[in-house]
Short mmCIF file of C-alpha atoms in Angstrom, two decimals:
data_model
loop_
_atom_site.label_atom_id
_atom_site.label_comp_id
_atom_site.label_asym_id
_atom_site.label_seq_id
_atom_site.Cartn_x
_atom_site.Cartn_y
_atom_site.Cartn_z
CA UNK A 16 64.03 98.26 34.57
CA UNK A 17 66.35 99.23 31.73
CA UNK A 18 68.24 102.45 32.17
CA UNK A 19 67.80 104.63 29.12
CA UNK A 20 69.37 107.97 28.40
CA UNK A 21 69.42 110.06 25.28
CA UNK A 22 72.21 112.42 24.43
CA UNK A 23 72.21 115.34 22.01
CA UNK A 24 75.12 115.37 19.64
CA UNK A 25 77.63 118.13 20.30
CA UNK A 26 80.06 119.84 18.01
CA UNK A 27 80.00 120.26 14.28
CA UNK A 28 79.08 117.29 12.12
CA UNK A 29 81.14 117.16 8.97
CA UNK A 30 79.37 116.47 5.72
CA UNK A 31 79.98 113.02 4.31
CA UNK A 32 80.43 112.32 0.61
CA UNK A 33 77.18 111.27 -1.00
CA UNK A 34 77.02 108.39 -3.44
CA UNK A 35 74.02 110.01 -5.14
CA UNK A 36 72.97 113.65 -5.57
CA UNK A 37 70.56 115.07 -3.01
CA UNK A 38 68.08 115.55 -5.81
CA UNK A 39 67.87 111.76 -6.07
CA UNK A 40 67.45 110.96 -2.39
CA UNK A 41 66.97 107.32 -1.54
CA UNK A 42 63.49 107.84 -0.16
CA UNK A 43 62.35 109.11 -3.54
CA UNK A 44 63.19 105.80 -5.22
CA UNK A 45 60.23 103.70 -4.20
CA UNK A 46 61.73 100.45 -5.39
CA UNK A 47 65.20 101.02 -3.90
CA UNK A 48 66.58 101.34 -0.41
CA UNK A 49 69.91 102.32 1.11
CA UNK A 50 70.87 100.81 4.45
CA UNK A 51 73.99 101.48 6.47
CA UNK A 52 76.16 99.19 8.56
CA UNK A 53 78.95 99.94 11.02
CA UNK A 54 81.25 97.15 9.81
CA UNK A 55 82.14 95.81 6.38
CA UNK A 56 82.15 92.00 6.18
CA UNK A 57 85.40 90.23 5.27
CA UNK A 58 83.50 88.13 2.72
CA UNK A 59 79.97 87.12 1.80
CA UNK A 60 80.01 83.45 2.80
CA UNK A 61 78.60 83.01 6.33
CA UNK A 62 79.89 79.43 6.47
CA UNK A 63 83.47 80.68 6.16
CA UNK A 64 83.72 83.37 8.83
CA UNK A 65 82.41 84.43 12.21
CA UNK A 66 81.61 88.08 11.42
CA UNK A 67 77.91 88.84 11.92
CA UNK A 68 78.21 91.54 9.23
CA UNK A 69 78.16 88.76 6.62
CA UNK A 70 74.65 87.65 7.56
CA UNK A 71 73.47 91.27 7.72
CA UNK A 72 73.87 91.40 3.95
CA UNK A 73 73.30 87.88 2.62
CA UNK A 74 70.98 86.05 5.04
CA UNK A 75 67.45 85.65 3.59
CA UNK A 76 68.53 87.96 0.75
CA UNK A 77 71.01 85.89 -1.28
CA UNK A 78 71.13 82.73 0.79
CA UNK A 79 68.24 80.85 2.37
CA UNK A 80 67.86 78.18 5.03
CA UNK A 81 65.40 75.39 5.72
CA UNK A 82 63.73 77.46 8.43
CA UNK A 83 63.34 81.19 8.89
CA UNK A 84 63.81 83.10 12.14
CA UNK A 85 61.29 85.89 12.61
CA UNK A 86 61.67 89.15 14.52
CA UNK A 87 59.86 87.73 17.55
CA UNK A 88 62.22 84.75 17.68
CA UNK A 89 59.69 82.28 16.28
CA UNK A 90 60.59 79.86 13.49
CA UNK A 91 58.64 79.39 10.27
CA UNK A 92 59.16 77.39 7.04
CA UNK A 93 61.42 78.70 4.29
CA UNK A 94 63.11 76.14 2.03
CA UNK A 95 61.38 73.46 4.06
CA UNK A 96 57.61 73.47 3.74
CA UNK A 97 57.06 71.38 6.87
CA UNK A 98 58.78 69.06 9.33
CA UNK A 99 58.19 66.35 11.89
CA UNK A 100 60.24 65.73 15.04
CA UNK A 101 60.51 62.28 16.62
CA UNK A 102 59.46 61.76 20.26
CA UNK A 103 63.11 61.40 21.35
CA UNK A 104 63.89 64.82 19.75
CA UNK A 105 66.75 63.38 17.69
CA UNK A 106 65.17 62.76 14.27
CA UNK A 107 63.87 65.56 12.04
CA UNK A 108 62.07 64.83 8.78
CA UNK A 109 61.77 67.81 6.42
CA UNK A 110 59.50 68.14 3.39
CA UNK A 111 61.21 70.53 0.99
CA UNK A 112 59.78 73.28 -1.16
CA UNK A 113 59.44 72.29 -4.81
CA UNK A 114 60.27 74.43 -7.81
CA UNK A 115 63.22 76.18 -6.17
CA UNK A 116 66.45 76.75 -8.02
CA UNK A 117 69.80 78.35 -7.33
CA UNK A 118 70.90 81.55 -9.02
CA UNK A 119 73.21 79.55 -11.31
CA UNK A 120 70.24 77.56 -12.59
CA UNK A 121 70.85 74.37 -10.61
CA UNK A 122 67.83 72.82 -8.84
CA UNK A 123 67.40 72.81 -5.07
CA UNK A 124 66.80 69.28 -3.78
CA UNK A 125 67.45 67.12 -0.74
CA UNK A 126 70.91 66.48 -2.16
CA UNK A 127 71.64 70.20 -1.77
CA UNK A 128 70.75 69.98 1.91
CA UNK A 129 72.93 66.92 2.47
CA UNK A 130 75.88 68.54 0.69
CA UNK A 131 75.52 71.74 2.71
CA UNK A 132 75.27 70.07 6.11
CA UNK A 133 77.95 67.45 5.41
CA UNK A 134 80.24 70.27 4.31
CA UNK A 135 79.41 72.36 7.39
CA UNK A 136 80.36 69.51 9.71
CA UNK A 137 83.26 68.16 7.67
CA UNK A 138 86.90 67.98 8.65
CA UNK A 139 87.89 71.01 6.56
CA UNK A 140 84.88 73.09 7.65
CA UNK A 141 85.47 76.64 8.88
CA UNK A 142 81.82 77.00 9.89
CA UNK A 143 81.56 78.46 13.39
CA UNK A 144 78.76 75.95 14.10
CA UNK A 145 80.87 73.02 12.89
CA UNK A 146 80.33 71.17 16.18
CA UNK A 147 76.56 71.20 15.64
CA UNK A 148 76.73 69.84 12.10
CA UNK A 149 79.41 67.30 12.96
CA UNK A 150 76.82 65.64 15.20
CA UNK A 151 74.18 65.46 12.46
CA UNK A 152 73.78 62.70 9.88
CA UNK A 153 71.79 63.78 6.82
CA UNK A 154 69.83 61.18 4.85
CA UNK A 155 68.15 61.75 1.48
CA UNK A 156 64.80 59.95 1.21
CA UNK A 157 63.83 61.43 -2.14
CA UNK A 158 64.38 64.74 -3.95
CA UNK A 159 62.06 66.59 -1.60
CA UNK A 160 62.41 64.69 1.67
CA UNK A 161 65.45 64.82 3.92
CA UNK A 162 66.02 63.35 7.38
CA UNK A 163 68.42 64.72 10.00
CA UNK A 164 69.65 62.33 12.69
CA UNK A 165 71.12 64.26 15.62
CA UNK A 166 73.46 62.55 18.07
CA UNK A 167 72.34 64.96 20.78
CA UNK A 168 69.05 66.43 21.89
CA UNK A 169 68.86 70.05 20.79
CA UNK A 170 65.48 71.73 21.34
CA UNK A 171 66.88 74.80 19.58
CA UNK A 172 67.84 72.98 16.37
CA UNK A 173 65.01 74.44 14.26
CA UNK A 174 66.20 77.92 15.28
CA UNK A 175 69.82 77.02 14.53
CA UNK A 176 68.81 75.78 11.08
CA UNK A 177 67.50 79.27 10.35
CA UNK A 178 70.79 80.96 11.13
CA UNK A 179 73.35 82.05 8.54
CA UNK A 180 75.70 79.16 9.33
CA UNK A 181 72.96 76.81 8.08
CA UNK A 182 72.56 78.24 4.58
CA UNK A 183 71.93 75.82 1.74
CA UNK A 184 74.66 76.15 -0.86
CA UNK A 185 75.00 74.83 -4.40
CA UNK A 186 77.95 72.41 -4.76
CA UNK A 187 79.42 73.92 -7.93
CA UNK A 188 79.53 77.43 -6.46
CA UNK A 189 80.24 76.65 -2.79
CA UNK A 190 83.96 77.40 -2.91
CA UNK A 191 83.52 80.88 -4.42
CA UNK A 192 80.62 82.14 -2.30
CA UNK A 193 82.85 84.58 -0.40
CA UNK A 194 83.11 86.85 -3.45
CA UNK A 195 80.52 85.42 -5.85
CA UNK A 196 77.65 84.24 -3.65
CA UNK A 197 75.07 81.96 -5.25
CA UNK A 198 71.93 81.12 -3.32
CA UNK A 199 68.20 80.57 -3.73
CA UNK A 200 67.14 83.95 -2.32
CA UNK A 201 65.37 86.90 -3.91
CA UNK A 202 68.50 89.01 -4.45
CA UNK A 203 71.78 88.72 -6.30
CA UNK A 204 75.09 90.50 -5.77
CA UNK A 205 75.47 93.30 -8.31
CA UNK A 206 78.56 95.03 -6.97
CA UNK A 207 80.91 95.10 -4.01
CA UNK A 208 82.82 98.35 -3.81
CA UNK A 209 85.40 97.39 -1.18
CA UNK A 210 85.55 99.89 1.65
CA UNK A 211 82.35 101.59 0.55
CA UNK A 212 79.26 99.53 -0.27
CA UNK A 213 77.58 96.35 -1.43
CA UNK A 214 74.71 96.50 -3.94
CA UNK A 215 72.07 93.79 -4.31
CA UNK A 216 69.46 93.65 -7.04
CA UNK A 217 66.26 91.63 -7.25
CA UNK A 218 66.68 88.28 -9.01
CA UNK A 219 64.19 88.09 -11.85
CA UNK A 220 63.95 84.28 -11.67
CA UNK A 221 63.18 84.10 -7.97
CA UNK A 222 60.21 81.80 -7.30
CA UNK A 223 58.07 84.68 -6.02
CA UNK A 224 59.67 87.61 -7.80
CA UNK A 225 56.39 89.56 -8.16
CA UNK A 226 56.08 89.86 -4.37
CA UNK A 227 59.45 91.63 -4.02
CA UNK A 228 58.84 95.37 -3.74
CA UNK A 229 62.44 96.52 -3.26
CA UNK A 230 64.36 95.97 -6.49
CA UNK A 231 67.72 97.41 -5.43
CA UNK A 232 69.37 97.51 -2.00
CA UNK A 233 72.60 99.31 -1.22
CA UNK A 234 74.52 98.62 2.00
CA UNK A 235 76.90 101.42 2.95
CA UNK A 236 79.65 101.00 5.54
CA UNK A 237 79.93 103.88 8.02
CA UNK A 238 81.85 103.24 11.24
CA UNK A 239 82.27 106.78 12.56
CA UNK A 240 79.37 107.80 14.87
CA UNK A 241 79.30 111.41 13.66
CA UNK A 242 79.26 110.27 10.04
CA UNK A 243 76.41 107.86 10.81
CA UNK A 244 74.27 110.71 12.10
CA UNK A 245 75.25 112.97 9.21
CA UNK A 246 74.35 110.35 6.59
CA UNK A 247 70.87 109.94 8.07
CA UNK A 248 70.24 113.65 8.36
CA UNK A 249 71.45 114.22 4.79
CA UNK A 250 69.03 111.64 3.44
CA UNK A 251 71.87 109.57 2.03
CA UNK A 252 70.76 106.58 4.10
CA UNK A 253 67.18 105.33 4.45
CA UNK A 254 67.76 103.11 7.47
CA UNK A 255 70.59 102.45 9.88
CA UNK A 256 70.01 99.31 11.96
CA UNK A 257 72.18 99.25 15.09
CA UNK A 258 73.23 102.86 14.63
CA UNK A 259 75.11 104.68 17.37
CA UNK A 260 72.57 105.56 20.10
CA UNK A 261 73.91 109.09 20.31
CA UNK A 262 71.56 111.80 19.09
CA UNK A 263 68.50 109.57 19.45
CA UNK A 264 66.64 112.54 20.91
CA UNK A 265 67.00 114.63 17.77
CA UNK A 266 65.77 111.79 15.56
CA UNK A 267 62.79 111.12 17.82
CA UNK A 268 61.78 114.76 17.56
CA UNK A 269 62.25 114.91 13.78
CA UNK A 270 59.07 113.96 11.86
CA UNK A 271 61.17 112.62 8.97
CA UNK A 272 62.36 109.64 11.01
CA UNK A 273 61.22 106.62 12.97
CA UNK A 274 63.28 105.28 15.88
CA UNK A 275 63.01 101.58 16.81
CA UNK A 276 64.51 100.31 20.07
CA UNK A 277 65.09 96.57 19.71
CA UNK A 278 65.71 93.83 22.21
CA UNK A 279 68.40 91.28 21.38
CA UNK A 280 70.23 88.16 22.49
CA UNK A 281 73.59 89.94 22.23
CA UNK A 282 76.13 89.78 25.03
CA UNK A 283 78.70 92.57 25.20
CA UNK A 284 81.74 91.41 27.14
CA UNK A 285 85.23 92.45 28.09
CA UNK A 286 86.76 89.27 26.72
CA UNK A 287 89.80 87.99 28.60
CA UNK A 288 92.51 85.80 27.09
CA UNK A 289 92.38 82.99 29.65
CA UNK A 290 95.43 81.29 28.12
CA UNK A 291 97.84 84.16 28.83
CA UNK A 292 99.62 84.88 32.09
CA UNK A 293 98.63 86.39 34.48
CA UNK A 294 95.09 86.19 33.07
CA UNK A 295 95.10 82.42 33.52
CA UNK A 296 94.77 83.12 37.28
CA UNK A 297 91.09 83.31 38.24
CA UNK A 298 91.93 85.86 40.93
CA UNK A 299 93.24 88.27 38.31
CA UNK A 300 90.14 87.80 36.17
CA UNK A 301 87.92 88.33 39.19
CA UNK A 302 89.85 91.49 40.00
CA UNK A 303 89.22 92.81 36.50
CA UNK A 304 85.50 92.07 36.83
CA UNK A 305 85.33 93.68 40.29
CA UNK A 306 86.96 96.85 38.94
CA UNK A 307 84.20 97.44 36.40
CA UNK A 308 80.97 99.33 37.07
CA UNK A 309 78.57 97.83 34.54
CA UNK A 310 76.09 100.69 34.82
CA UNK A 311 78.77 103.24 33.97
CA UNK A 312 79.83 101.14 30.97
CA UNK A 313 76.25 100.95 29.72
CA UNK A 314 76.00 104.72 29.97
CA UNK A 315 79.32 105.34 28.26
CA UNK A 316 79.19 102.62 25.61
CA UNK A 317 75.48 102.34 24.91
CA UNK A 318 74.11 105.69 26.06
CA UNK A 319 72.05 103.87 28.66
CA UNK A 320 70.57 101.25 26.33
CA UNK A 321 71.26 97.84 27.85
CA UNK A 322 70.77 95.48 30.79
CA UNK A 323 73.64 94.31 33.04
CA UNK A 324 74.64 90.64 32.81
CA UNK A 325 76.88 88.56 35.04
CA UNK A 326 77.41 85.61 32.69
CA UNK A 327 77.19 84.82 28.98
CA UNK A 328 73.40 84.76 28.98
CA UNK A 329 70.67 87.36 28.60
CA UNK A 330 67.52 87.97 30.67
CA UNK A 331 65.18 87.16 27.77
CA UNK A 332 66.64 83.69 27.20
CA UNK A 333 65.20 80.41 28.44
CA UNK A 334 66.79 79.32 31.72
CA UNK A 335 68.30 82.69 32.63
CA UNK A 336 69.52 83.24 36.18
CA UNK A 337 70.74 86.56 37.56
CA UNK A 338 74.49 86.25 38.20
CA UNK A 339 75.32 89.95 38.39
CA UNK A 340 75.91 89.52 42.12
CA UNK A 341 78.71 86.97 41.66
CA UNK A 342 81.30 89.56 40.63
CA UNK A 343 79.84 92.92 41.70
CA UNK A 344 81.56 96.26 41.32
CA UNK A 345 84.04 96.46 44.22
CA UNK A 346 87.35 98.28 43.52
CA UNK A 347 88.77 97.49 46.96
CA UNK A 348 88.12 93.79 46.45
CA UNK A 349 89.83 94.07 43.06
CA UNK A 350 92.97 95.44 44.72
CA UNK A 351 92.96 92.65 47.32
CA UNK A 352 92.57 89.97 44.66
CA UNK A 353 95.51 91.35 42.68
CA UNK A 354 97.63 91.32 45.83
CA UNK A 355 96.57 87.74 46.62
CA UNK A 356 97.61 86.72 43.12
CA UNK A 357 101.06 88.24 43.69
CA UNK A 358 100.54 90.94 41.07
CA UNK A 359 102.75 93.98 41.46
CA UNK A 360 100.88 97.01 40.22
CA UNK A 361 100.73 98.71 37.89
CA UNK A 362 99.81 95.69 35.78
CA UNK A 363 100.03 96.59 32.12
CA UNK A 364 97.62 94.92 29.69
CA UNK A 365 96.62 95.64 26.11
CA UNK A 366 92.96 96.48 25.45
CA UNK A 367 92.22 95.79 21.79
CA UNK A 368 89.20 97.65 20.45
CA UNK A 369 87.42 96.96 17.12
CA UNK A 370 85.64 99.85 15.34
CA UNK A 371 82.03 99.70 16.68
CA UNK A 372 81.21 102.71 18.87
CA UNK A 373 80.16 100.47 21.79
CA UNK A 374 83.72 99.07 21.84
CA UNK A 375 85.63 102.31 21.37
CA UNK A 376 83.44 104.30 23.78
CA UNK A 377 83.21 101.45 26.29
CA UNK A 378 86.96 100.96 26.13
CA UNK A 379 87.62 104.48 27.37
CA UNK A 380 85.31 103.93 30.33
CA UNK A 381 86.77 100.54 31.24
CA UNK A 382 90.39 101.71 30.91
CA UNK A 383 89.65 104.52 33.37
CA UNK A 384 88.01 102.09 35.82
CA UNK A 385 90.86 99.57 35.64
CA UNK A 386 93.42 102.31 36.24
CA UNK A 387 91.84 102.98 39.66
CA UNK A 388 92.82 99.48 40.86
CA UNK A 389 96.31 99.48 39.37
CA UNK A 390 95.68 97.94 35.96
CA UNK A 391 96.94 100.01 33.05
CA UNK A 392 94.95 99.06 29.95
CA UNK A 393 96.81 100.29 26.90
CA UNK A 394 94.18 100.92 24.25
CA UNK A 395 94.92 99.55 20.81
CA UNK A 396 92.34 100.51 18.19
CA UNK A 397 92.22 98.10 15.25
CA UNK A 398 90.16 97.79 12.11
CA UNK A 399 87.62 94.98 11.82
CA UNK A 400 89.76 92.83 9.53
CA UNK A 401 92.66 93.15 11.99
CA UNK A 402 90.41 92.14 14.89
CA UNK A 403 89.14 89.08 13.02
CA UNK A 404 92.62 87.93 12.03
CA UNK A 405 94.73 88.99 15.00
CA UNK A 406 92.39 88.87 17.99
CA UNK A 407 89.85 86.23 16.98
CA UNK A 408 92.03 84.20 14.65
CA UNK A 409 95.51 84.34 16.20
CA UNK A 410 94.40 85.01 19.81
CA UNK A 411 96.88 87.90 19.95
CA UNK A 412 95.37 90.02 22.73
CA UNK A 413 94.97 90.45 26.49
CA UNK A 414 91.57 92.13 26.70
CA UNK A 415 89.04 93.10 24.04
CA UNK A 416 85.48 94.40 23.95
CA UNK A 417 83.09 92.60 21.64
CA UNK A 418 79.40 91.87 21.36
CA UNK A 419 78.55 88.22 20.77
CA UNK A 420 75.21 88.30 18.98
CA UNK A 421 74.47 84.60 18.48
CA UNK A 422 71.45 83.50 20.55
CA UNK A 423 72.77 80.04 21.45
CA UNK A 424 76.53 80.23 21.88
CA UNK A 425 77.27 78.75 25.29
CA UNK A 426 78.93 75.94 23.38
CA UNK A 427 81.86 78.24 22.58
CA UNK A 428 82.98 77.79 26.19
CA UNK A 429 83.33 74.07 25.51
CA UNK A 430 85.86 74.77 22.73
CA UNK A 431 89.37 74.92 24.27
CA UNK A 432 90.78 76.32 21.00
CA UNK A 433 88.27 79.19 20.89
CA UNK A 434 89.82 82.64 20.95
CA UNK A 435 89.44 83.20 24.69
CA UNK A 436 91.30 80.01 25.67
CA UNK A 437 88.91 78.76 28.36
CA UNK A 438 89.25 75.06 29.14
CA UNK A 439 87.06 73.69 31.92
CA UNK A 440 86.25 69.96 32.14
CA UNK A 441 83.50 70.86 34.61
CA UNK A 442 81.84 73.23 32.13
CA UNK A 443 82.23 70.68 29.33
CA UNK A 444 80.40 68.10 31.44
CA UNK A 445 77.55 70.50 32.22
CA UNK A 446 77.24 71.52 28.58
CA UNK A 447 77.07 67.91 27.40
CA UNK A 448 74.28 67.32 29.92
CA UNK A 449 72.45 70.39 28.58
CA UNK A 450 72.66 69.04 25.04
CA UNK A 451 71.12 65.75 26.10
CA UNK A 452 68.47 66.96 28.54
CA UNK A 453 65.00 66.34 27.11
CA UNK A 454 63.01 67.69 30.06
CA UNK A 455 62.70 71.52 30.21
CA UNK A 456 63.11 71.45 33.99
CA UNK A 457 66.44 69.65 33.66
CA UNK A 458 67.63 72.07 31.00
CA UNK A 459 66.67 75.02 33.16
CA UNK A 460 68.66 73.67 36.10
CA UNK A 461 71.69 72.84 33.98
CA UNK A 462 71.64 76.19 32.17
CA UNK A 463 71.67 77.86 35.57
CA UNK A 464 74.65 75.73 36.62
CA UNK A 465 76.51 76.71 33.44
CA UNK A 466 75.85 80.41 33.94
CA UNK A 467 76.96 80.33 37.57
CA UNK A 468 80.17 78.46 36.69
CA UNK A 469 81.13 80.97 33.98
CA UNK A 470 80.48 83.80 36.45
CA UNK A 471 82.48 82.13 39.25
CA UNK A 472 85.37 81.37 36.89
CA UNK A 473 85.11 84.99 35.74
CA UNK A 474 85.92 83.82 32.23
CA UNK A 475 85.26 87.39 31.13
CA UNK A 476 84.02 90.60 32.61
CA UNK A 477 80.44 90.16 31.43
CA UNK A 478 79.00 93.62 30.81
CA UNK A 479 75.50 93.95 29.35
CA UNK A 480 72.86 92.71 26.98
CA UNK A 481 72.45 95.19 24.15
CA UNK A 482 69.45 97.15 23.04
CA UNK A 483 69.92 98.15 19.43
CA UNK A 484 68.70 101.38 17.87
CA UNK A 485 67.40 101.60 14.32
CA UNK A 486 66.83 105.04 12.81
CA UNK A 487 65.00 105.06 9.50
CA UNK A 488 62.95 107.16 7.13
CA UNK A 489 59.40 107.25 8.52
CA UNK A 490 57.98 105.89 5.23
CA UNK A 491 60.04 102.71 5.21
CA UNK A 492 57.98 99.73 6.39
CA UNK A 493 58.90 96.18 7.38
CA UNK A 494 61.81 96.84 9.74
CA UNK A 495 62.29 94.30 12.50
CA UNK A 496 61.13 95.42 15.93
CA UNK A 497 63.45 93.03 17.75
CA UNK A 498 66.64 91.33 16.64
CA UNK A 499 67.03 87.72 17.77
CA UNK A 500 69.61 87.40 14.98
CA UNK A 501 71.38 90.01 12.86
CA UNK A 502 69.73 90.11 9.45
CA UNK A 503 68.29 92.75 7.15
CA UNK A 504 65.40 91.06 5.40
CA UNK A 505 65.11 93.26 2.31
CA UNK A 506 62.20 91.30 0.85
CA UNK A 507 60.08 92.39 3.83
CA UNK A 508 60.69 96.09 3.19
CA UNK A 509 58.49 98.48 1.24
CA UNK A 510 57.77 102.17 0.89
CA UNK A 511 54.49 103.83 1.70
#
């Protein structure tokens, strides 16, 4: 049973500057909407960076994919009208939608698909799913038929092809999509006010433009929890997906708002740099895990919204096994493990925290818990761009708190150059078997083996699977109930 707690905000909430007068509140503009996000993306090309904030703005709005992921996790056609899968699960034949064009006027064809996927898997690719695309050969049959030949069996491929890393790009504009995105979707970029907001407007030449009810969407960036609440209460924001869970009670009791509690595939972890001493010693990593009370972290970081996890896998996912008992909360065991590893306490480590409230709030809780076993976690708060470049890019950290939101990302543990520096031939072997297991029973067994190995190796201190809170104007319709991926599908929104 999930532990849920609501907390009333305390203290004064400072007014935040409004981008529009109160007399022109967002909810009064029936063809416009203002959404808020905690983090600003570093760019607008999801094939060029790992930040999920990119997809929150562009996925299904500016850029489209062959398939579309729905709120319940199902997959439906988007740029592909239909598909057939061969009996060996390695050949996919897609029939493409006709009459589609890119926002620069170029036509969408099978050649666009081949270019996009070849680019995603190419030598110079920075796509975070490069490994997936590198194993795919794309063949053009005719302008509206494309065949994908996969070296491996991947039952989740149709889902993967609906993610932001699988967007179809237009060759002439591909290299400038970070700042001037060009897609086939219903919206175009109107303005990006760095540090403040991104504005999208409906594209008049979209293939189904008459069905789009929201003509203008503004994304505001608000990282401070108190400012998030203030913006909602002031009416400056119509919806805040993944808002801080604090003050949920006051929004639930306010008839102006709706509160949606969403399930997710996100894994919030205390990531450990396995390549750095003494963190390369499994006993030290196990000591860190044993020092942490997951329930207390869920209370402090997520206000009670979340489910404990013991590996990089969530209870709602296929093949899940409960590994929370592998490294249970046991401070005395943590002290013994540190002693066995020859660690003289206090052990000083840096705890790097990006801006999201779950990280900053959770960091305070975890630092206090680690201190009780002789580990001094020096908190270093960084901005999102610094985290992406320094922590994720340059691997310059000891510990960090981050939520990995991708549904199918076990493969990251098979990448020795990934930012956490884990290199296990045993895991690599298991993962390769997973990728080539056609029978569900075999995949279930192997997924369980992978989860148990990650828990036993204590690659990270695995914390919890998130529940996300969306607070929105009660008259805004079309919000996702659950969030298998992070997107804000503006074309699905409307006002009553």
